[in-house]
Amino acid sequence: MRPSKPIVTRPARRSAPAVGRALRETVRDLAQSTRYVDPGLVADWQQIVGAELAALCRPGKISAGRGATLTVFARDAAAAARVQFDAGLILDKLTMRLGPGVVGHVRVVQNGSEPDDRPAPGGLSRFRGR
């Protein structure tokens, strides 16, 4: 019997990068190229403006330049009125978070695209019970 040679194998492959890390970089690059808000700001929105306002709106696009305008999307007309009322408070909190002069104005836009949990009216089915 001859002595067997050791089997040579390839080294172990590196593991794939974490999805969160890969997506974070992609979203950051996309946000910068479209001038949408920093993903960190979106993630911390509730901590910045508070739970009550965060339930009514979300941050959107930031216009270019110093003293920029942050567009905030409200879910409906009532939410837009409430957010507009508190726009000064939101601006103060953003100034504390991002620094003075980074965001100079808050523009509130009614989005209306939030899904509604209520069922749609039944059409003619409402008459079937008669």
PDB file of C-alpha atoms in Angstrom:
ATOM      1  CA  MET A   1       0.000   0.000   0.000  1.00  0.00           C
ATOM      2  CA  ARG A   2       1.308   3.397  -0.916  1.00  0.00           C
ATOM      3  CA  PRO A   3       1.103   6.359   1.379  1.00  0.00           C
ATOM      4  CA  SER A   4      -1.803   8.584   0.424  1.00  0.00           C
ATOM      5  CA  LYS A   5      -1.219  12.197  -0.382  1.00  0.00           C
ATOM      6  CA  PRO A   6      -3.115  14.779   1.600  1.00  0.00           C
ATOM      7  CA  ILE A   7      -6.143  16.073  -0.239  1.00  0.00           C
ATOM      8  CA  VAL A   8      -5.722  19.692  -1.200  1.00  0.00           C
ATOM      9  CA  THR A   9      -8.901  21.733  -1.037  1.00  0.00           C
ATOM     10  CA  ARG A  10      -9.716  25.328  -1.671  1.00  0.00           C
ATOM     11  CA  PRO A  11      -9.788  27.661   1.317  1.00  0.00           C
ATOM     12  CA  ALA A  12     -13.144  28.399   2.870  1.00  0.00           C
ATOM     13  CA  ARG A  13     -15.094  31.200   1.224  1.00  0.00           C
ATOM     14  CA  ARG A  14     -15.787  34.394   3.040  1.00  0.00           C
ATOM     15  CA  SER A  15     -19.345  34.723   4.180  1.00  0.00           C
ATOM     16  CA  ALA A  16     -21.675  37.049   2.337  1.00  0.00           C
ATOM     17  CA  PRO A  17     -21.918  40.564   3.744  1.00  0.00           C
ATOM     18  CA  ALA A  18     -24.850  41.293   5.981  1.00  0.00           C
ATOM     19  CA  VAL A  19     -27.878  42.383   3.979  1.00  0.00           C
ATOM     20  CA  GLY A  20     -28.388  45.389   6.203  1.00  0.00           C
ATOM     21  CA  ARG A  21     -24.896  46.682   5.522  1.00  0.00           C
ATOM     22  CA  ALA A  22     -25.187  46.198   1.769  1.00  0.00           C
ATOM     23  CA  LEU A  23     -28.636  47.795   1.630  1.00  0.00           C
ATOM     24  CA  ARG A  24     -27.614  50.669   3.887  1.00  0.00           C
ATOM     25  CA  GLU A  25     -24.930  51.727   1.423  1.00  0.00           C
ATOM     26  CA  THR A  26     -27.263  51.382  -1.561  1.00  0.00           C
ATOM     27  CA  VAL A  27     -30.070  53.331   0.107  1.00  0.00           C
ATOM     28  CA  ARG A  28     -27.635  56.010   1.256  1.00  0.00           C
ATOM     29  CA  ASP A  29     -26.288  56.459  -2.281  1.00  0.00           C
ATOM     30  CA  LEU A  30     -29.797  56.528  -3.720  1.00  0.00           C
ATOM     31  CA  ALA A  31     -30.952  59.022  -1.107  1.00  0.00           C
ATOM     32  CA  GLN A  32     -28.016  61.320  -1.857  1.00  0.00           C
ATOM     33  CA  SER A  33     -28.510  61.143  -5.611  1.00  0.00           C
ATOM     34  CA  THR A  34     -32.234  61.925  -5.386  1.00  0.00           C
ATOM     35  CA  ARG A  35     -31.810  64.391  -2.490  1.00  0.00           C
ATOM     36  CA  TYR A  36     -34.165  62.374  -0.324  1.00  0.00           C
ATOM     37  CA  VAL A  37     -33.663  62.347   3.395  1.00  0.00           C
ATOM     38  CA  ASP A  38     -30.797  60.501   4.985  1.00  0.00           C
ATOM     39  CA  PRO A  39     -31.978  56.992   5.911  1.00  0.00           C
ATOM     40  CA  GLY A  40     -30.767  57.644   9.460  1.00  0.00           C
ATOM     41  CA  LEU A  41     -33.200  60.535   9.722  1.00  0.00           C
ATOM     42  CA  VAL A  42     -36.024  58.292   8.529  1.00  0.00           C
ATOM     43  CA  ALA A  43     -35.053  55.603  11.018  1.00  0.00           C
ATOM     44  CA  ASP A  44     -34.908  58.101  13.903  1.00  0.00           C
ATOM     45  CA  TRP A  45     -37.948  60.152  12.815  1.00  0.00           C
ATOM     46  CA  GLN A  46     -40.068  58.998  15.764  1.00  0.00           C
ATOM     47  CA  GLN A  47     -37.345  59.915  18.253  1.00  0.00           C
ATOM     48  CA  ILE A  48     -36.863  63.311  16.622  1.00  0.00           C
ATOM     49  CA  VAL A  49     -40.458  64.525  16.320  1.00  0.00           C
ATOM     50  CA  GLY A  50     -42.169  62.295  18.859  1.00  0.00           C
ATOM     51  CA  ALA A  51     -44.513  59.342  18.475  1.00  0.00           C
ATOM     52  CA  GLU A  52     -47.633  61.438  17.924  1.00  0.00           C
ATOM     53  CA  LEU A  53     -46.246  63.454  14.994  1.00  0.00           C
ATOM     54  CA  ALA A  54     -44.369  60.473  13.564  1.00  0.00           C
ATOM     55  CA  ALA A  55     -47.698  58.635  13.280  1.00  0.00           C
ATOM     56  CA  LEU A  56     -49.051  61.520  11.191  1.00  0.00           C
ATOM     57  CA  CYS A  57     -46.159  62.203   8.815  1.00  0.00           C
ATOM     58  CA  ARG A  58     -42.851  61.037   7.375  1.00  0.00           C
ATOM     59  CA  PRO A  59     -39.852  62.967   6.052  1.00  0.00           C
ATOM     60  CA  GLY A  60     -39.382  63.314   2.305  1.00  0.00           C
ATOM     61  CA  LYS A  61     -37.187  65.326   0.001  1.00  0.00           C
ATOM     62  CA  ILE A  62     -34.719  67.988   1.113  1.00  0.00           C
ATOM     63  CA  SER A  63     -34.143  70.818  -1.338  1.00  0.00           C
ATOM     64  CA  ALA A  64     -30.531  71.578  -2.205  1.00  0.00           C
ATOM     65  CA  GLY A  65     -28.426  74.167  -0.449  1.00  0.00           C
ATOM     66  CA  ARG A  66     -27.990  75.602   2.997  1.00  0.00           C
ATOM     67  CA  GLY A  67     -31.213  76.580   4.745  1.00  0.00           C
ATOM     68  CA  ALA A  68     -32.948  73.928   2.679  1.00  0.00           C
ATOM     69  CA  THR A  69     -36.610  72.992   2.786  1.00  0.00           C
ATOM     70  CA  LEU A  70     -37.624  69.603   4.136  1.00  0.00           C
ATOM     71  CA  THR A  71     -40.788  68.241   2.561  1.00  0.00           C
ATOM     72  CA  VAL A  72     -42.857  66.296   5.088  1.00  0.00           C
ATOM     73  CA  PHE A  73     -45.591  63.981   3.811  1.00  0.00           C
ATOM     74  CA  ALA A  74     -48.737  63.881   5.936  1.00  0.00           C
ATOM     75  CA  ARG A  75     -51.164  60.987   5.547  1.00  0.00           C
ATOM     76  CA  ASP A  76     -54.364  63.050   5.093  1.00  0.00           C
ATOM     77  CA  ALA A  77     -55.765  66.580   5.315  1.00  0.00           C
ATOM     78  CA  ALA A  78     -56.318  66.514   9.072  1.00  0.00           C
ATOM     79  CA  ALA A  79     -52.809  65.206   9.664  1.00  0.00           C
ATOM     80  CA  ALA A  80     -51.405  67.848   7.291  1.00  0.00           C
ATOM     81  CA  ALA A  81     -53.132  70.610   9.278  1.00  0.00           C
ATOM     82  CA  ARG A  82     -51.767  69.256  12.539  1.00  0.00           C
ATOM     83  CA  VAL A  83     -48.243  68.850  11.169  1.00  0.00           C
ATOM     84  CA  GLN A  84     -48.359  72.355   9.661  1.00  0.00           C
ATOM     85  CA  PHE A  85     -49.367  73.685  13.074  1.00  0.00           C
ATOM     86  CA  ASP A  86     -46.303  72.005  14.608  1.00  0.00           C
ATOM     87  CA  ALA A  87     -43.901  72.845  11.736  1.00  0.00           C
ATOM     88  CA  GLY A  88     -41.946  75.255  13.957  1.00  0.00           C
ATOM     89  CA  LEU A  89     -41.485  72.540  16.571  1.00  0.00           C
ATOM     90  CA  ILE A  90     -40.325  70.082  13.903  1.00  0.00           C
ATOM     91  CA  LEU A  91     -37.868  72.679  12.581  1.00  0.00           C
ATOM     92  CA  ASP A  92     -36.480  73.265  16.089  1.00  0.00           C
ATOM     93  CA  LYS A  93     -35.996  69.544  16.646  1.00  0.00           C
ATOM     94  CA  LEU A  94     -34.333  69.122  13.242  1.00  0.00           C
ATOM     95  CA  THR A  95     -31.997  72.013  14.052  1.00  0.00           C
ATOM     96  CA  MET A  96     -30.990  70.272  17.283  1.00  0.00           C
ATOM     97  CA  ARG A  97     -30.423  67.022  15.382  1.00  0.00           C
ATOM     98  CA  LEU A  98     -28.743  68.237  12.173  1.00  0.00           C
ATOM     99  CA  GLY A  99     -27.237  71.530  13.279  1.00  0.00           C
ATOM    100  CA  PRO A 100     -28.218  75.153  12.775  1.00  0.00           C
ATOM    101  CA  GLY A 101     -29.053  76.285   9.256  1.00  0.00           C
ATOM    102  CA  VAL A 102     -29.151  72.851   7.637  1.00  0.00           C
ATOM    103  CA  VAL A 103     -32.943  72.859   7.319  1.00  0.00           C
ATOM    104  CA  GLY A 104     -34.520  76.300   7.168  1.00  0.00           C
ATOM    105  CA  HIS A 105     -38.132  75.492   6.302  1.00  0.00           C
ATOM    106  CA  VAL A 106     -40.623  72.653   6.647  1.00  0.00           C
ATOM    107  CA  ARG A 107     -43.089  72.151   3.804  1.00  0.00           C
ATOM    108  CA  VAL A 108     -46.088  69.925   4.562  1.00  0.00           C
ATOM    109  CA  VAL A 109     -47.651  67.958   1.725  1.00  0.00           C
ATOM    110  CA  GLN A 110     -50.781  65.847   2.003  1.00  0.00           C
ATOM    111  CA  ASN A 111     -49.811  62.438   0.676  1.00  0.00           C
ATOM    112  CA  GLY A 112     -53.047  60.489   0.933  1.00  0.00           C
ATOM    113  CA  SER A 113     -51.381  57.233  -0.062  1.00  0.00           C
ATOM    114  CA  GLU A 114     -51.470  55.620   3.344  1.00  0.00           C
ATOM    115  CA  PRO A 115     -53.455  52.393   3.275  1.00  0.00           C
ATOM    116  CA  ASP A 116     -56.829  52.571   4.931  1.00  0.00           C
ATOM    117  CA  ASP A 117     -57.643  49.700   7.287  1.00  0.00           C
ATOM    118  CA  ARG A 118     -61.388  50.182   6.976  1.00  0.00           C
ATOM    119  CA  PRO A 119     -63.162  47.858   4.539  1.00  0.00           C
ATOM    120  CA  ALA A 120     -64.415  49.382   1.328  1.00  0.00           C
ATOM    121  CA  PRO A 121     -68.164  50.008   1.136  1.00  0.00           C
ATOM    122  CA  GLY A 122     -70.004  46.918   0.030  1.00  0.00           C
ATOM    123  CA  GLY A 123     -71.688  48.528  -2.975  1.00  0.00           C
ATOM    124  CA  LEU A 124     -75.062  46.892  -3.510  1.00  0.00           C
ATOM    125  CA  SER A 125     -74.399  44.331  -0.791  1.00  0.00           C
ATOM    126  CA  ARG A 126     -75.604  46.835   1.789  1.00  0.00           C
ATOM    127  CA  PHE A 127     -79.113  46.423   0.367  1.00  0.00           C
ATOM    128  CA  ARG A 128     -79.129  42.611   0.528  1.00  0.00           C
ATOM    129  CA  GLY A 129     -79.960  42.553   4.215  1.00  0.00           C
ATOM    130  CA  ARG A 130     -83.363  44.197   3.638  1.00  0.00           C
TER     131      ARG A 130
END
